[in-house]
Amino acid sequence: MSLATLTRLALAGNRTDAARVALTALSALLASLAGLAALTVLAIQKPPGDPWQQSEQYANALLREPGLRGGTAFALVLLTIPVLALAGQSARLGAPAATPAR
C-alpha cells in the first residue's frame, strides 16, 4: 500500500476517527520528544579536568552537574510511559469492535 492510501484509510470516517488519528499522532510525537531530550542530556560531554567539574555553560543544575544527568535522562525516559499509554488508548478510541470468530 502506498502512503497516500494509508493516509486516506486512516482519515476516513467520522469525527471520532479523526480525533483518534490526531491523538495518536500527538502522543507519538510527545514520546519521541521525551526520548530525544533524554538522549540529548546523555550526549552532554564532561569538561576536561576533575570528573565532578560542572559544565558552566548550562544554567540548570540538572544539566550542569555531571552526577545528575543520568537521573535526569532516566526521568525523561519514564515520562514516555504514560505518553505511550495515551497513544495506546487513543488508538483504541472509537475503533470498531472485533467480531468474534465463528
Short mmCIF file of C-alpha atoms in Angstrom, two decimals:
data_model
loop_
_atom_site.label_atom_id
_atom_site.label_comp_id
_atom_site.label_asym_id
_atom_site.label_seq_id
_atom_site.Cartn_x
_atom_site.Cartn_y
_atom_site.Cartn_z
CA MET A 1 0.00 0.00 0.00
CA SER A 2 1.16 3.49 -0.70
CA LEU A 3 1.41 6.24 1.89
CA ALA A 4 -1.46 8.12 0.26
CA THR A 5 -3.72 5.08 0.56
CA LEU A 6 -2.79 4.56 4.22
CA THR A 7 -3.46 8.23 4.98
CA ARG A 8 -6.81 8.13 3.19
CA LEU A 9 -7.86 5.00 5.09
CA ALA A 10 -6.71 6.44 8.43
CA LEU A 11 -8.69 9.64 7.93
CA ALA A 12 -11.80 8.00 6.52
CA GLY A 13 -14.78 8.06 8.82
CA ASN A 14 -16.34 10.49 11.22
CA ARG A 15 -15.01 12.95 13.79
CA THR A 16 -14.11 10.18 16.24
CA ASP A 17 -11.77 8.62 13.70
CA ALA A 18 -10.10 11.97 13.05
CA ALA A 19 -9.71 12.54 16.80
CA ARG A 20 -8.20 9.06 17.17
CA VAL A 21 -5.62 9.72 14.48
CA ALA A 22 -4.78 13.18 15.86
CA LEU A 23 -4.40 11.97 19.48
CA THR A 24 -2.30 9.01 18.43
CA ALA A 25 0.00 11.20 16.33
CA LEU A 26 0.29 13.81 19.09
CA SER A 27 1.15 11.27 21.76
CA ALA A 28 3.71 9.57 19.50
CA LEU A 29 5.28 12.99 18.87
CA LEU A 30 5.44 13.73 22.60
CA ALA A 31 7.02 10.35 23.35
CA SER A 32 9.60 10.93 20.62
CA LEU A 33 10.44 14.37 22.00
CA ALA A 34 10.91 12.99 25.52
CA GLY A 35 13.19 10.25 24.19
CA LEU A 36 15.22 12.72 22.16
CA ALA A 37 15.52 15.01 25.19
CA ALA A 38 16.89 12.07 27.22
CA LEU A 39 19.43 11.30 24.51
CA THR A 40 20.43 14.95 24.38
CA VAL A 41 21.05 15.03 28.13
CA LEU A 42 23.17 11.89 27.85
CA ALA A 43 25.17 13.41 24.98
CA ILE A 44 26.48 16.29 27.12
CA GLN A 45 30.22 15.88 27.44
CA LYS A 46 32.05 16.39 30.71
CA PRO A 47 34.50 19.27 30.80
CA PRO A 48 38.16 18.25 30.97
CA GLY A 49 39.80 18.01 34.36
CA ASP A 50 38.13 16.95 37.58
CA PRO A 51 35.40 14.32 36.97
CA TRP A 52 32.95 16.31 39.12
CA GLN A 53 33.67 19.64 37.47
CA GLN A 54 30.47 21.38 36.45
CA SER A 55 29.61 22.46 32.93
CA GLU A 56 29.21 26.19 33.45
CA GLN A 57 27.54 26.85 30.08
CA TYR A 58 24.24 25.43 31.41
CA ALA A 59 22.02 27.45 33.73
CA ASN A 60 20.05 24.48 35.09
CA ALA A 61 21.75 22.39 37.79
CA LEU A 62 20.31 19.18 36.31
CA LEU A 63 22.43 19.74 33.22
CA ARG A 64 25.36 21.49 34.86
CA GLU A 65 26.25 18.77 37.39
CA PRO A 66 27.53 15.51 35.82
CA GLY A 67 26.13 13.34 38.63
CA LEU A 68 22.55 14.44 37.96
CA ARG A 69 22.48 13.86 34.20
CA GLY A 70 21.84 10.11 34.37
CA GLY A 71 18.86 10.56 36.67
CA THR A 72 17.51 13.36 34.51
CA ALA A 73 17.70 11.15 31.41
CA PHE A 74 16.07 8.28 33.30
CA ALA A 75 13.22 10.56 34.42
CA LEU A 76 12.70 11.70 30.83
CA VAL A 77 12.52 8.09 29.67
CA LEU A 78 10.00 7.35 32.42
CA LEU A 79 7.89 10.24 31.13
CA THR A 80 7.39 8.33 27.89
CA ILE A 81 5.46 5.54 29.68
CA PRO A 82 2.23 7.50 30.33
CA VAL A 83 2.52 9.17 26.94
CA LEU A 84 2.77 5.79 25.21
CA ALA A 85 -0.18 4.60 27.30
CA LEU A 86 -2.09 7.60 25.95
CA ALA A 87 -1.11 6.54 22.44
CA GLY A 88 -2.45 3.06 23.08
CA GLN A 89 -5.72 4.33 24.48
CA SER A 90 -6.20 6.91 21.76
CA ALA A 91 -5.60 4.27 19.09
CA ARG A 92 -8.48 2.32 20.63
CA LEU A 93 -10.77 5.38 20.81
CA GLY A 94 -13.70 4.79 18.53
CA ALA A 95 -12.11 1.78 16.87
CA PRO A 96 -14.58 -0.79 15.61
CA ALA A 97 -15.13 -3.74 17.91
CA ALA A 98 -13.64 -7.04 16.89
CA THR A 99 -16.16 -9.56 15.70
CA PRO A 100 -15.96 -12.94 17.40
CA ALA A 101 -14.73 -15.87 15.35
CA ARG A 102 -17.35 -18.47 14.44
#
